[in-house]
Coordinates of C-alpha atoms (C1' of nucleotides) in Angstrom, one line a residue:
Chain A
M1213 CA 31.1 -9.7 1.5
R1214 CA 30.6 -6.1 0.7
F1215 CA 27.5 -5.4 -1.2
R1216 CA 28.1 -3.7 -4.6
L1217 CA 25.2 -2.6 -6.7
R1218 CA 25.0 -0.5 -9.8
F1219 CA 22.6 1.4 -11.9
A1220 CA 23.6 1.2 -15.6
P1221 CA 21.4 3.3 -17.9
S1222 CA 22.0 3.7 -21.5
P1223 CA 22.4 7.4 -22.1
T1224 CA 20.0 7.7 -25.1
G1225 CA 17.6 10.1 -23.5
F1226 CA 16.4 11.4 -20.2
L1227 CA 16.0 9.5 -17.0
H1228 CA 12.7 7.6 -17.1
V1229 CA 10.7 7.1 -14.0
G1230 CA 11.0 3.4 -14.4
G1231 CA 14.8 3.8 -14.5
A1232 CA 14.6 6.0 -11.5
R1233 CA 12.9 3.4 -9.5
T1234 CA 15.4 0.8 -10.6
A1235 CA 18.2 3.2 -9.5
L1236 CA 16.3 3.8 -6.2
Y1237 CA 16.0 0.1 -5.3
N1238 CA 19.7 -0.5 -6.2
Y1239 CA 20.6 2.5 -4.1
L1240 CA 18.4 1.4 -1.1
L1241 CA 19.8 -2.1 -1.0
A1242 CA 23.3 -0.8 -1.2
R1243 CA 22.9 1.8 1.4
S1244 CA 20.9 -0.4 3.7
R1245 CA 23.7 -2.9 3.7
G1246 CA 26.5 -0.5 4.0
G1247 CA 27.6 -1.3 0.4
D1248 CA 28.5 0.6 -2.7
F1249 CA 26.3 2.1 -5.3
I1250 CA 27.9 2.5 -8.6
L1251 CA 26.8 4.5 -11.7
R1252 CA 27.8 3.1 -15.1
M1253 CA 26.9 4.3 -18.5
E1254 CA 26.0 1.6 -21.0
D1255 CA 26.9 3.6 -24.1
T1256 CA 28.0 1.0 -26.5
D1257 CA 25.3 2.0 -28.9
K1258 CA 27.3 4.9 -30.2
S1259 CA 24.7 6.1 -32.6
R1260 CA 22.2 6.8 -29.9
S1261 CA 24.2 7.7 -26.9
T1262 CA 25.0 11.3 -26.2
E1263 CA 26.9 13.5 -23.8
E1264 CA 23.8 15.5 -23.0
A1265 CA 22.0 12.4 -22.0
I1266 CA 24.8 11.4 -19.6
A1267 CA 24.7 14.8 -18.0
A1268 CA 20.9 14.9 -17.8
I1269 CA 20.7 11.6 -16.2
M1270 CA 23.2 12.4 -13.6
E1271 CA 21.5 15.7 -12.9
D1272 CA 18.2 13.9 -12.4
L1273 CA 19.7 11.3 -10.1
I1274 CA 21.3 14.1 -8.0
W1275 CA 18.0 15.9 -7.8
L1276 CA 16.5 12.7 -6.5
G1277 CA 19.3 12.5 -4.0
L1278 CA 20.6 9.2 -5.3
D1279 CA 24.3 9.7 -4.8
W1280 CA 26.8 7.2 -6.1
D1281 CA 30.2 6.1 -4.8
E1282 CA 31.8 5.4 -8.2
G1283 CA 30.8 6.7 -11.5
P1284 CA 31.7 8.4 -14.8
D1285 CA 32.2 11.8 -13.2
K1286 CA 34.1 10.8 -10.1
G1287 CA 35.9 7.6 -11.2
G1288 CA 36.6 4.7 -8.8
P1289 CA 38.8 1.7 -8.4
C1290 CA 37.2 -0.2 -11.2
G1291 CA 38.3 1.7 -14.3
S1292 CA 36.2 3.8 -16.5
Y1293 CA 32.5 3.8 -15.8
R1294 CA 31.5 4.2 -19.5
Q1295 CA 31.4 1.1 -21.6
T1296 CA 32.9 2.8 -24.6
E1297 CA 36.1 3.2 -22.6
R1298 CA 36.2 -0.4 -21.7
L1299 CA 36.2 -2.0 -25.1
H1300 CA 39.6 -3.7 -24.6
L1301 CA 38.2 -5.7 -21.8
Y1302 CA 35.3 -7.1 -23.9
R1303 CA 37.8 -7.9 -26.6
E1304 CA 40.0 -9.9 -24.2
A1305 CA 37.0 -11.8 -23.0
V1306 CA 36.0 -12.7 -26.6
D1307 CA 39.6 -13.8 -27.5
S1308 CA 39.7 -16.0 -24.5
L1309 CA 36.3 -17.6 -25.2
L1310 CA 37.3 -18.0 -28.9
A1311 CA 40.5 -19.7 -27.9
Q1312 CA 38.7 -22.1 -25.6
G1313 CA 36.2 -23.0 -28.2
K1314 CA 33.4 -21.5 -26.2
A1315 CA 32.7 -19.0 -28.9
Y1316 CA 33.2 -19.0 -32.6
R1317 CA 33.4 -16.6 -35.5
C1318 CA 30.4 -16.0 -37.6
F1319 CA 30.8 -14.7 -41.1
C1320 CA 27.1 -14.6 -42.0
E1321 CA 25.7 -11.4 -43.5
P1322 CA 23.5 -9.5 -41.0
G1323 CA 21.1 -8.7 -43.8
Q1324 CA 20.7 -12.3 -44.7
L1325 CA 20.2 -13.4 -41.1
A1326 CA 17.5 -10.8 -40.7
Q1327 CA 15.8 -12.1 -43.8
S1328 CA 15.7 -15.7 -42.7
R1329 CA 14.5 -14.6 -39.3
E1330 CA 11.6 -12.8 -40.9
K1331 CA 10.8 -16.0 -42.9
A1332 CA 10.9 -18.1 -39.8
R1333 CA 8.5 -15.7 -38.1
E1334 CA 6.1 -15.8 -41.0
G1335 CA 6.2 -19.6 -40.9
Q1336 CA 5.4 -19.4 -37.3
V1337 CA 8.6 -21.1 -36.4
T1338 CA 11.0 -20.1 -33.7
P1339 CA 13.7 -18.1 -35.3
R1340 CA 17.1 -19.2 -34.3
Y1341 CA 20.6 -19.0 -35.7
D1342 CA 21.3 -22.3 -37.5
R1343 CA 24.9 -22.5 -36.4
R1344 CA 26.1 -22.8 -39.9
C1345 CA 29.4 -21.0 -39.1
L1346 CA 30.1 -23.5 -36.2
G1347 CA 30.7 -26.1 -38.8
L1348 CA 33.4 -24.1 -40.5
S1349 CA 36.8 -25.9 -40.5
D1350 CA 39.9 -24.2 -39.1
E1351 CA 41.2 -24.0 -42.7
E1352 CA 38.0 -22.3 -43.9
V1353 CA 38.1 -19.9 -41.1
S1354 CA 41.7 -18.8 -41.6
R1355 CA 41.0 -18.5 -45.3
L1356 CA 38.1 -16.2 -44.7
L1357 CA 40.1 -14.3 -42.3
K1358 CA 42.9 -13.9 -44.8
E1359 CA 40.4 -12.6 -47.3
G1360 CA 39.5 -10.0 -44.8
R1361 CA 36.0 -11.1 -44.4
P1362 CA 34.3 -9.4 -41.5
W1363 CA 33.0 -11.6 -38.6
A1364 CA 31.1 -11.4 -35.5
A1365 CA 31.7 -13.5 -32.4
R1366 CA 28.9 -15.8 -31.3
F1367 CA 28.7 -17.6 -28.0
R1368 CA 28.4 -21.3 -28.3
V1369 CA 25.4 -22.2 -26.1
P1370 CA 26.0 -25.5 -24.4
E1371 CA 23.4 -28.2 -23.9
G1372 CA 21.5 -28.4 -20.7
K1373 CA 19.4 -26.2 -18.5
T1374 CA 20.2 -23.0 -16.9
V1375 CA 18.3 -21.9 -13.8
V1376 CA 18.1 -18.3 -12.7
N1377 CA 17.9 -18.0 -9.0
D1378 CA 15.9 -14.8 -8.8
L1379 CA 15.7 -13.2 -5.4
I1380 CA 12.1 -12.0 -6.0
R1381 CA 10.7 -14.9 -8.0
G1382 CA 12.6 -17.9 -6.9
D1383 CA 14.1 -20.4 -9.3
I1384 CA 13.3 -20.1 -13.0
E1385 CA 14.4 -22.8 -15.3
F1386 CA 15.4 -22.3 -18.9
D1387 CA 16.2 -25.0 -21.4
N1388 CA 19.3 -24.0 -23.2
S1389 CA 17.8 -25.3 -26.4
T1390 CA 15.6 -22.2 -26.4
I1391 CA 18.6 -19.9 -26.4
E1392 CA 20.4 -19.3 -29.7
D1393 CA 24.1 -18.7 -30.1
F1394 CA 23.9 -15.1 -29.6
V1395 CA 26.4 -12.5 -30.9
M1396 CA 28.7 -11.1 -28.3
Q1397 CA 30.9 -9.0 -30.5
R1398 CA 29.7 -7.2 -33.6
R1399 CA 31.6 -7.3 -36.8
D1400 CA 32.8 -3.7 -36.0
G1401 CA 34.6 -5.2 -32.9
T1402 CA 32.3 -3.7 -30.3
A1403 CA 30.7 -5.7 -27.6
T1404 CA 27.0 -6.5 -27.5
Y1405 CA 25.0 -5.7 -24.3
N1406 CA 25.0 -9.2 -22.9
L1407 CA 28.8 -9.5 -23.1
A1408 CA 29.4 -6.0 -21.9
V1409 CA 27.2 -6.2 -18.8
V1410 CA 28.7 -9.5 -17.7
V1411 CA 32.3 -8.4 -18.2
D1412 CA 31.6 -5.1 -16.5
D1413 CA 29.8 -6.7 -13.6
I1414 CA 32.6 -9.2 -13.0
Y1415 CA 35.2 -6.6 -13.3
M1416 CA 33.3 -4.2 -10.9
R1417 CA 32.7 -7.0 -8.5
I1418 CA 28.9 -6.4 -8.6
T1419 CA 27.2 -8.6 -6.1
H1420 CA 23.5 -7.9 -6.8
V1421 CA 21.8 -7.0 -10.0
L1422 CA 18.4 -5.4 -9.6
R1423 CA 16.8 -4.5 -13.0
G1424 CA 13.6 -4.5 -14.8
D1425 CA 11.6 -7.6 -15.6
D1426 CA 12.2 -7.2 -19.2
H1427 CA 15.7 -8.5 -18.7
L1428 CA 14.6 -11.7 -17.2
S1429 CA 15.0 -13.7 -20.4
N1430 CA 18.4 -12.3 -21.0
T1431 CA 19.6 -13.6 -17.7
P1432 CA 20.3 -17.3 -18.7
K1433 CA 22.5 -16.0 -21.5
Q1434 CA 24.4 -13.9 -19.0
L1435 CA 24.6 -16.8 -16.5
L1436 CA 26.1 -18.9 -19.3
L1437 CA 28.7 -16.2 -19.9
Y1438 CA 29.7 -16.0 -16.3
R1439 CA 30.2 -19.7 -16.2
A1440 CA 32.2 -19.7 -19.5
L1441 CA 34.3 -16.9 -18.2
G1442 CA 34.9 -18.8 -15.0
S1443 CA 33.3 -16.3 -12.7
E1444 CA 30.7 -16.5 -9.9
P1445 CA 27.6 -14.7 -11.0
P1446 CA 26.0 -12.0 -8.9
Q1447 CA 22.5 -12.5 -7.4
F1448 CA 19.7 -11.4 -9.6
A1449 CA 16.4 -9.7 -8.7
H1450 CA 14.0 -8.7 -11.5
L1451 CA 11.6 -5.9 -10.6
P1452 CA 8.2 -5.8 -12.1
M1453 CA 7.6 -3.1 -14.7
I1454 CA 5.8 0.1 -14.1
V1455 CA 2.8 0.2 -16.4
G1456 CA 0.2 2.7 -17.6
A1457 CA -3.5 2.5 -16.9
D1458 CA -3.9 0.2 -19.8
G1459 CA -1.4 -2.4 -18.4
K1460 CA 1.2 -1.6 -21.1
P1461 CA 4.7 -0.5 -20.1
L1462 CA 4.7 3.2 -19.1
S1463 CA 5.5 5.3 -22.1
K1464 CA 4.9 8.9 -23.3
R1465 CA 1.5 7.9 -24.4
H1466 CA 0.5 7.7 -20.7
G1467 CA 1.8 11.1 -19.9
D1468 CA 5.1 12.3 -18.4
V1469 CA 7.7 9.7 -18.0
A1470 CA 10.8 11.9 -17.7
V1471 CA 11.9 12.5 -14.1
G1472 CA 12.8 16.1 -15.2
R1473 CA 9.2 16.8 -16.2
Y1474 CA 8.0 16.1 -12.7
R1475 CA 10.7 18.4 -11.3
E1476 CA 9.5 21.2 -13.6
Q1477 CA 5.9 20.7 -12.6
G1478 CA 6.7 21.3 -8.9
F1479 CA 7.1 17.9 -7.4
L1480 CA 9.5 17.5 -4.5
P1481 CA 12.3 14.9 -4.8
D1482 CA 11.3 13.4 -1.4
A1483 CA 7.8 12.8 -2.5
M1484 CA 9.0 11.3 -5.7
I1485 CA 11.3 8.9 -3.8
N1486 CA 8.5 8.0 -1.4
F1487 CA 6.1 7.3 -4.2
L1488 CA 8.6 5.3 -6.3
A1489 CA 9.6 3.3 -3.3
L1490 CA 6.1 2.2 -2.7
L1491 CA 5.5 1.3 -6.3
G1492 CA 6.5 -2.3 -5.9
W1493 CA 7.6 -2.4 -2.3
S1494 CA 5.8 -2.0 1.0
L1495 CA 6.9 -1.8 4.6
D1496 CA 3.8 -3.2 6.2
D1497 CA 0.0 -2.9 5.9
S1498 CA -0.3 0.8 6.6
T1499 CA 2.8 2.9 6.0
T1500 CA 2.4 5.3 3.2
I1501 CA 4.6 8.2 4.2
I1502 CA 8.1 7.1 4.9
S1503 CA 11.4 9.0 5.1
R1504 CA 14.6 8.2 3.2
E1505 CA 16.2 7.2 6.5
D1506 CA 13.5 4.6 7.2
L1507 CA 13.5 3.5 3.6
I1508 CA 17.2 2.7 3.9
K1509 CA 16.7 1.2 7.3
H1510 CA 13.9 -1.1 6.2
F1511 CA 14.2 -1.8 2.6
S1512 CA 14.4 -5.5 1.6
L1513 CA 13.9 -7.6 -1.4
E1514 CA 11.5 -9.9 0.3
R1515 CA 9.0 -7.2 0.4
V1516 CA 9.2 -6.3 -3.3
S1517 CA 6.2 -7.3 -5.2
S1518 CA 6.4 -9.4 -8.3
K1519 CA 3.3 -7.8 -9.9
P1520 CA 3.6 -4.9 -12.3
A1521 CA 2.5 -1.6 -10.7
T1522 CA 0.3 1.0 -12.4
W1523 CA 1.6 4.5 -12.4
D1524 CA -0.9 6.7 -10.5
T1525 CA -0.3 10.4 -10.8
D1526 CA -3.1 11.2 -8.4
K1527 CA -1.3 9.4 -5.6
L1528 CA 2.0 11.1 -6.5
I1529 CA 0.2 14.4 -6.3
W1530 CA -1.3 13.6 -3.0
M1531 CA 2.0 12.6 -1.7
N1532 CA 3.6 15.7 -2.9
Q1533 CA 1.1 17.7 -1.0
Q1534 CA 1.9 15.8 2.1
Y1535 CA 5.5 16.7 1.7
I1536 CA 4.8 20.3 1.0
M1537 CA 2.8 20.6 4.2
A1538 CA 5.6 19.0 6.2
L1539 CA 8.4 21.1 4.6
P1540 CA 10.3 23.5 7.0
E1541 CA 9.5 27.2 6.4
E1542 CA 12.9 28.0 4.9
R1543 CA 13.0 25.0 2.6
L1544 CA 9.5 25.8 1.4
E1545 CA 10.5 29.4 0.8
E1546 CA 13.5 28.4 -1.3
E1547 CA 11.5 26.0 -3.4
V1548 CA 8.7 28.5 -4.0
V1549 CA 11.1 31.3 -4.8
F1550 CA 12.6 29.3 -7.5
F1551 CA 9.3 29.0 -9.3
L1552 CA 8.2 32.6 -8.7
E1553 CA 11.5 33.9 -10.0
R1554 CA 11.3 31.7 -13.0
A1555 CA 7.8 33.1 -13.7
G1556 CA 9.2 36.6 -13.4
L1557 CA 7.0 37.4 -10.3
I1558 CA 9.8 38.3 -8.0
R1559 CA 13.6 38.5 -7.9
G1560 CA 15.3 36.1 -5.6
D1561 CA 17.4 38.8 -4.1
D1562 CA 14.5 41.2 -3.5
S1563 CA 14.4 41.1 0.3
Q1564 CA 11.1 42.9 0.5
A1565 CA 9.5 40.4 -1.8
R1566 CA 11.0 37.6 0.2
E1567 CA 9.6 39.2 3.4
T1568 CA 6.2 39.4 1.9
L1569 CA 6.5 35.8 0.7
R1570 CA 7.3 34.6 4.1
R1571 CA 4.1 36.1 5.4
I1572 CA 2.1 34.5 2.7
L1573 CA 3.5 31.0 2.8
P1574 CA 1.6 29.8 5.9
L1575 CA -1.6 30.9 4.1
I1576 CA -1.0 28.9 1.0
R1577 CA 1.1 25.9 1.9
E1578 CA -1.9 23.6 2.6
R1579 CA -3.4 24.9 -0.7
M1580 CA -0.6 23.6 -2.8
K1581 CA -0.4 20.2 -4.3
L1582 CA 2.5 21.3 -6.6
L1583 CA 5.1 23.9 -5.9
T1584 CA 3.8 25.6 -9.1
D1585 CA 0.5 26.1 -7.4
A1586 CA 2.1 29.0 -5.6
L1587 CA 2.0 31.0 -8.7
P1588 CA -1.7 31.7 -9.0
L1589 CA -2.0 31.9 -5.2
T1590 CA 0.6 34.6 -4.8
A1591 CA 0.7 36.5 -8.0
F1592 CA -1.7 39.2 -6.8
F1593 CA 0.7 40.2 -4.1
F1594 CA 3.4 40.9 -6.6
Q1595 CA 1.6 42.4 -9.5
E1596 CA -1.5 44.4 -10.2
V1597 CA -4.6 42.5 -10.8
S1598 CA -7.4 42.6 -13.2
P1599 CA -10.2 40.2 -12.4
E1600 CA -10.3 37.1 -14.5
I1601 CA -13.0 36.8 -17.0
G1602 CA -14.6 34.1 -15.1
S1603 CA -14.8 36.1 -12.0
L1604 CA -16.3 39.3 -13.4
D1605 CA -19.9 38.3 -12.8
I1606 CA -19.2 38.3 -9.1
L1607 CA -19.0 42.0 -9.4
R1608 CA -22.2 42.2 -11.2
G1609 CA -25.4 43.4 -9.5
E1610 CA -26.5 46.0 -7.0
Q1611 CA -25.6 44.0 -4.0
A1612 CA -22.0 43.6 -5.0
R1613 CA -21.7 47.2 -5.8
R1614 CA -23.0 48.4 -2.5
M1615 CA -20.8 45.9 -0.6
L1616 CA -17.7 47.2 -2.5
E1617 CA -18.7 50.8 -2.0
L1618 CA -19.4 50.5 1.7
S1619 CA -16.5 48.4 2.6
R1620 CA -14.2 50.7 0.7
L1621 CA -15.5 53.5 2.8
K1622 CA -15.4 51.7 6.1
L1623 CA -12.0 50.2 5.5
T1624 CA -10.5 53.6 5.2
S1625 CA -10.8 54.0 8.9
A1626 CA -9.7 50.5 9.7
D1627 CA -6.7 51.0 12.0
P1628 CA -4.5 49.2 12.4
F1629 CA -5.0 47.4 9.1
V1630 CA -4.8 43.9 10.4
A1631 CA -6.8 40.8 9.7
P1632 CA -9.0 40.8 12.8
I1633 CA -10.0 44.4 12.3
I1634 CA -10.5 43.9 8.6
E1635 CA -12.7 40.9 9.3
E1636 CA -14.7 42.9 11.9
V1637 CA -15.3 45.7 9.5
L1638 CA -16.3 43.5 6.6
R1639 CA -18.6 41.4 8.7
E1640 CA -20.3 44.5 10.0
T1641 CA -20.6 45.9 6.5
A1642 CA -22.1 42.7 5.3
S1643 CA -24.7 42.5 8.0
S1644 CA -25.6 46.1 7.7
L1645 CA -26.4 45.3 4.1
N1646 CA -28.2 42.2 5.1
M1647 CA -25.9 40.0 3.2
K1648 CA -24.6 36.6 4.0
P1649 CA -20.8 36.5 4.6
K1650 CA -20.2 34.2 1.7
Q1651 CA -22.2 36.4 -0.6
A1652 CA -20.6 39.6 0.6
F1653 CA -17.0 38.6 0.7
Q1654 CA -16.8 37.3 -2.8
P1655 CA -16.9 40.6 -4.5
V1656 CA -14.2 41.9 -2.1
R1657 CA -12.1 38.9 -2.8
V1658 CA -12.4 39.3 -6.6
A1659 CA -11.6 43.0 -6.2
V1660 CA -8.5 42.4 -4.1
T1661 CA -7.1 39.2 -5.4
G1662 CA -8.5 39.2 -9.0
S1663 CA -9.9 35.7 -8.4
R1664 CA -12.8 33.9 -6.8
V1665 CA -10.3 31.5 -5.4
S1666 CA -7.6 32.9 -3.1
P1667 CA -5.8 32.5 0.1
P1668 CA -7.8 33.7 3.2
L1669 CA -9.1 37.1 2.4
F1670 CA -8.5 39.1 5.6
E1671 CA -4.9 37.9 6.1
S1672 CA -4.2 38.5 2.4
M1673 CA -5.5 42.1 2.7
E1674 CA -3.4 42.7 5.7
I1675 CA -0.3 41.6 3.9
L1676 CA -1.2 43.5 0.8
G1677 CA -1.6 46.7 2.8
K1678 CA -4.3 49.3 3.2
S1679 CA -3.5 51.5 0.2
R1680 CA -3.2 48.8 -2.3
C1681 CA -6.5 47.3 -1.0
L1682 CA -8.3 50.5 -1.3
A1683 CA -7.0 51.1 -4.8
R1684 CA -8.1 47.7 -5.9
L1685 CA -11.5 48.3 -4.5
D1686 CA -11.8 51.5 -6.4
R1687 CA -10.8 49.8 -9.6
A1688 CA -13.3 47.0 -9.0
L1689 CA -16.0 49.6 -8.5
E1690 CA -15.2 51.1 -11.9
L1691 CA -15.2 47.7 -13.4
A1692 CA -18.5 46.9 -11.8
E1693 CA -19.9 50.0 -13.4
E1694 CA -18.9 48.7 -16.8
V1695 CA -20.1 45.2 -16.1
N1696 CA -23.5 46.4 -15.1
L1697 CA -24.1 48.3 -18.2
Chain B
rG659 C1' 5.2 -20.1 -33.3
rC660 C1' 8.6 -20.9 -29.0
rC661 C1' 10.4 -19.4 -23.9
rC662 C1' 9.5 -16.8 -19.5
rC663 C1' 6.8 -13.8 -15.8
rC664 C1' 2.3 -12.1 -13.4
rA665 C1' -3.0 -12.4 -11.3
rU666 C1' -6.6 -9.3 -3.7
rC667 C1' -11.1 -3.0 -4.0
rG668 C1' -10.7 1.6 -10.2
rU669 C1' -5.1 2.3 -8.3
rC670 C1' -0.8 1.1 -4.7
rU671 C1' -0.9 -2.7 -1.4
rA672 C1' -1.4 -6.0 3.7
rG673 C1' -2.4 -11.1 3.8
rC674 C1' 2.9 -16.1 3.7
rG675 C1' -3.9 -22.4 6.1
rG676 C1' -7.7 -20.9 11.0
rC677 C1' -6.6 -13.9 13.9
rC678 C1' -10.4 -12.4 7.1
rU679 C1' -18.2 -11.1 7.9
rA680 C1' -10.2 -9.6 3.7
rG681 C1' -7.0 -4.4 6.7
rG682 C1' -4.6 0.5 5.2
rA683 C1' -3.7 4.4 1.5
rC684 C1' -5.0 7.2 -3.2
rA685 C1' -9.3 8.3 -6.0
rC686 C1' -14.6 8.8 -5.8
rC687 C1' -19.4 9.9 -3.0
rG688 C1' -22.0 12.0 1.3
rC689 C1' -22.0 14.9 6.0
rC690 C1' -19.4 18.3 9.5
rC691 C1' -16.2 22.7 9.9
rU692 C1' -16.0 27.2 6.8
rU693 C1' -15.1 34.1 3.9
rU694 C1' -13.5 31.2 -1.5
rC695 C1' -10.2 27.2 -2.3
rA696 C1' -7.8 24.0 0.5
rA697 C1' -6.6 21.4 5.0
rG698 C1' -9.0 18.6 8.9
rG699 C1' -12.9 15.3 11.1
rC700 C1' -16.7 11.5 10.5
rG701 C1' -19.1 8.1 7.3
rG702 C1' -19.9 5.4 2.6
rC703 C1' -18.9 2.9 -2.1
rG704 C1' -15.7 -1.0 -3.6
rG705 C1' -11.8 -6.7 -4.2
rC706 C1' -9.6 -12.4 -3.5
rG707 C1' -10.3 -13.9 -12.5
rC708 C1' -12.5 -19.2 -13.4
rG709 C1' -12.5 -24.6 -12.6
rG710 C1' -10.6 -28.6 -10.2
rA711 C1' -7.5 -31.0 -6.1
rU712 C1' -5.3 -31.2 -1.0
rU713 C1' -7.2 -30.1 4.1
rC714 C1' -11.4 -30.4 9.6
rA715 C1' -10.3 -25.4 7.4
rA716 C1' -7.7 -21.9 1.3
rA717 C1' -7.2 -15.2 -0.6
rU718 C1' -3.2 -18.1 1.3
rU719 C1' -0.8 -24.9 -1.2
rC720 C1' -1.0 -27.9 -6.0
rC721 C1' -2.8 -28.6 -11.2
rG722 C1' -5.5 -26.7 -15.4
rC723 C1' -7.8 -22.7 -17.9
rU724 C1' -8.5 -17.7 -18.9
rG725 C1' -6.6 -13.0 -19.1
rG726 C1' -2.5 -9.5 -19.0
rG727 C1' 2.8 -8.6 -19.8
rG728 C1' 7.9 -9.5 -21.3
rG729 C1' 11.5 -11.8 -24.5
rC730 C1' 12.9 -14.6 -29.0
rA731 C1' 18.4 -8.5 -32.7
rC732 C1' 25.5 -7.7 -35.0
rC733 C1' 19.3 -2.5 -29.3
rA734 C1' 20.1 -2.0 -24.3

RNA sequence: GCCCCCAUCGUCUAGCGGCCUAGGACACCGCCCUUUCAAGGCGGCGGCGCGGAUUCAAAUUCCGCUGGGGGCACCA
């Protein structure tokens, strides 16, 4: 049997990291078994679903490298991949269930139902539909229908027990008496989530459903529906939720939850995938960095944890740094150019700037945790600097002034103006002034880079070039004058 | 109130009865290297929620408790 899995988000917002992990696990299982990965939009909630959200979700999935075989944008053999375009299928299912007596029409007013539900809650009683419309006679039903009274279709939950055979948790038994006759079709004729997923998954021949834990208690309802519709249900696996530090489901309160936000902050998709994969799954007792290929090769449900995982941005950051350090030169350049260009520091088609950047990259790559870290580390190459407020005091004092003055003078005759020579000159200067290297180089660093934290000084100076270095030393000298007043 | 899930260092986890004086990674703290910051090296801190039971032997099995979470919609 060919594995067919799907990711079915409701397009009411951006792709959430939890959703991304669900998508990833579905993707990995499909790919590891040579199956299909399908994208389907659960947009039956018309009031909250938007086209922008559909586009945004697809964009984020593409960024993550989770490509699908069938989906709203590329179609496929199983009809439309948006629920709003499959309404007729749900209607047919309801009609058939109605005809078989496995479902019935409910004419109750939603408002009234909500009211009695409230009352039940207050009375600390389990709220459940009282099946009052199940008792309606055929005559009454046709009379109400003739009157044009709106109705919803409820599924008639049979007696007995329903067991969910979860691939991660094992068998979970539910007593059907704890399940109410749920609505499958609203009075406006649209299908409800439980009906729509089941019909779609049957129709799309989905073999495995991997989804969040929060759907576990919906599963028996869906199992009942499969049975009533005469279909073999897929295999289910409920993934533990991703939670915040307080153990509550991850939400905006905990920080960024939108995949797009991580992209903007300079995270690499590969790092994100690696991190997400390990949030609930492990290969063995020691693997932390694992490639997509290996993920596909080794992913299995048996090694998925059943315990909720806490989102840990620190670990994601560390992982991102690992990926930045391992990125091939050209790739790193591309990624960094994107951010530098966006910040207005360079133009992507400026070949001279690109050349400079290529020389800087080796100096900064192990200093970057995020791609955006390249900005403060490279800005001084592309624009004039004025020492930050916090660094001004480095220029203060007689020692600093003399170091700047002397090195300015000696550097004039440094030829060629390359790192080893620059270093030699500066070290000699420092020792002639009886200064420790650390103490002596900081003023120079601030003068040249504008900051007390920078890429390696001598190499940076070489790349910057002699004239600009001398000019910056001059400026710093002037500044030092002012600071000392 | 009812149903369901979960429980190893602060965090992600390994562990599927003896290999565990519980292993790895992140974070944290030292030290080394060092022109700043990183990177790197070395070392350290730190955990089986509690109580029963089974067994020669339990982190590992069973039961109870406690704690956390999810669900109980004409939302998905």
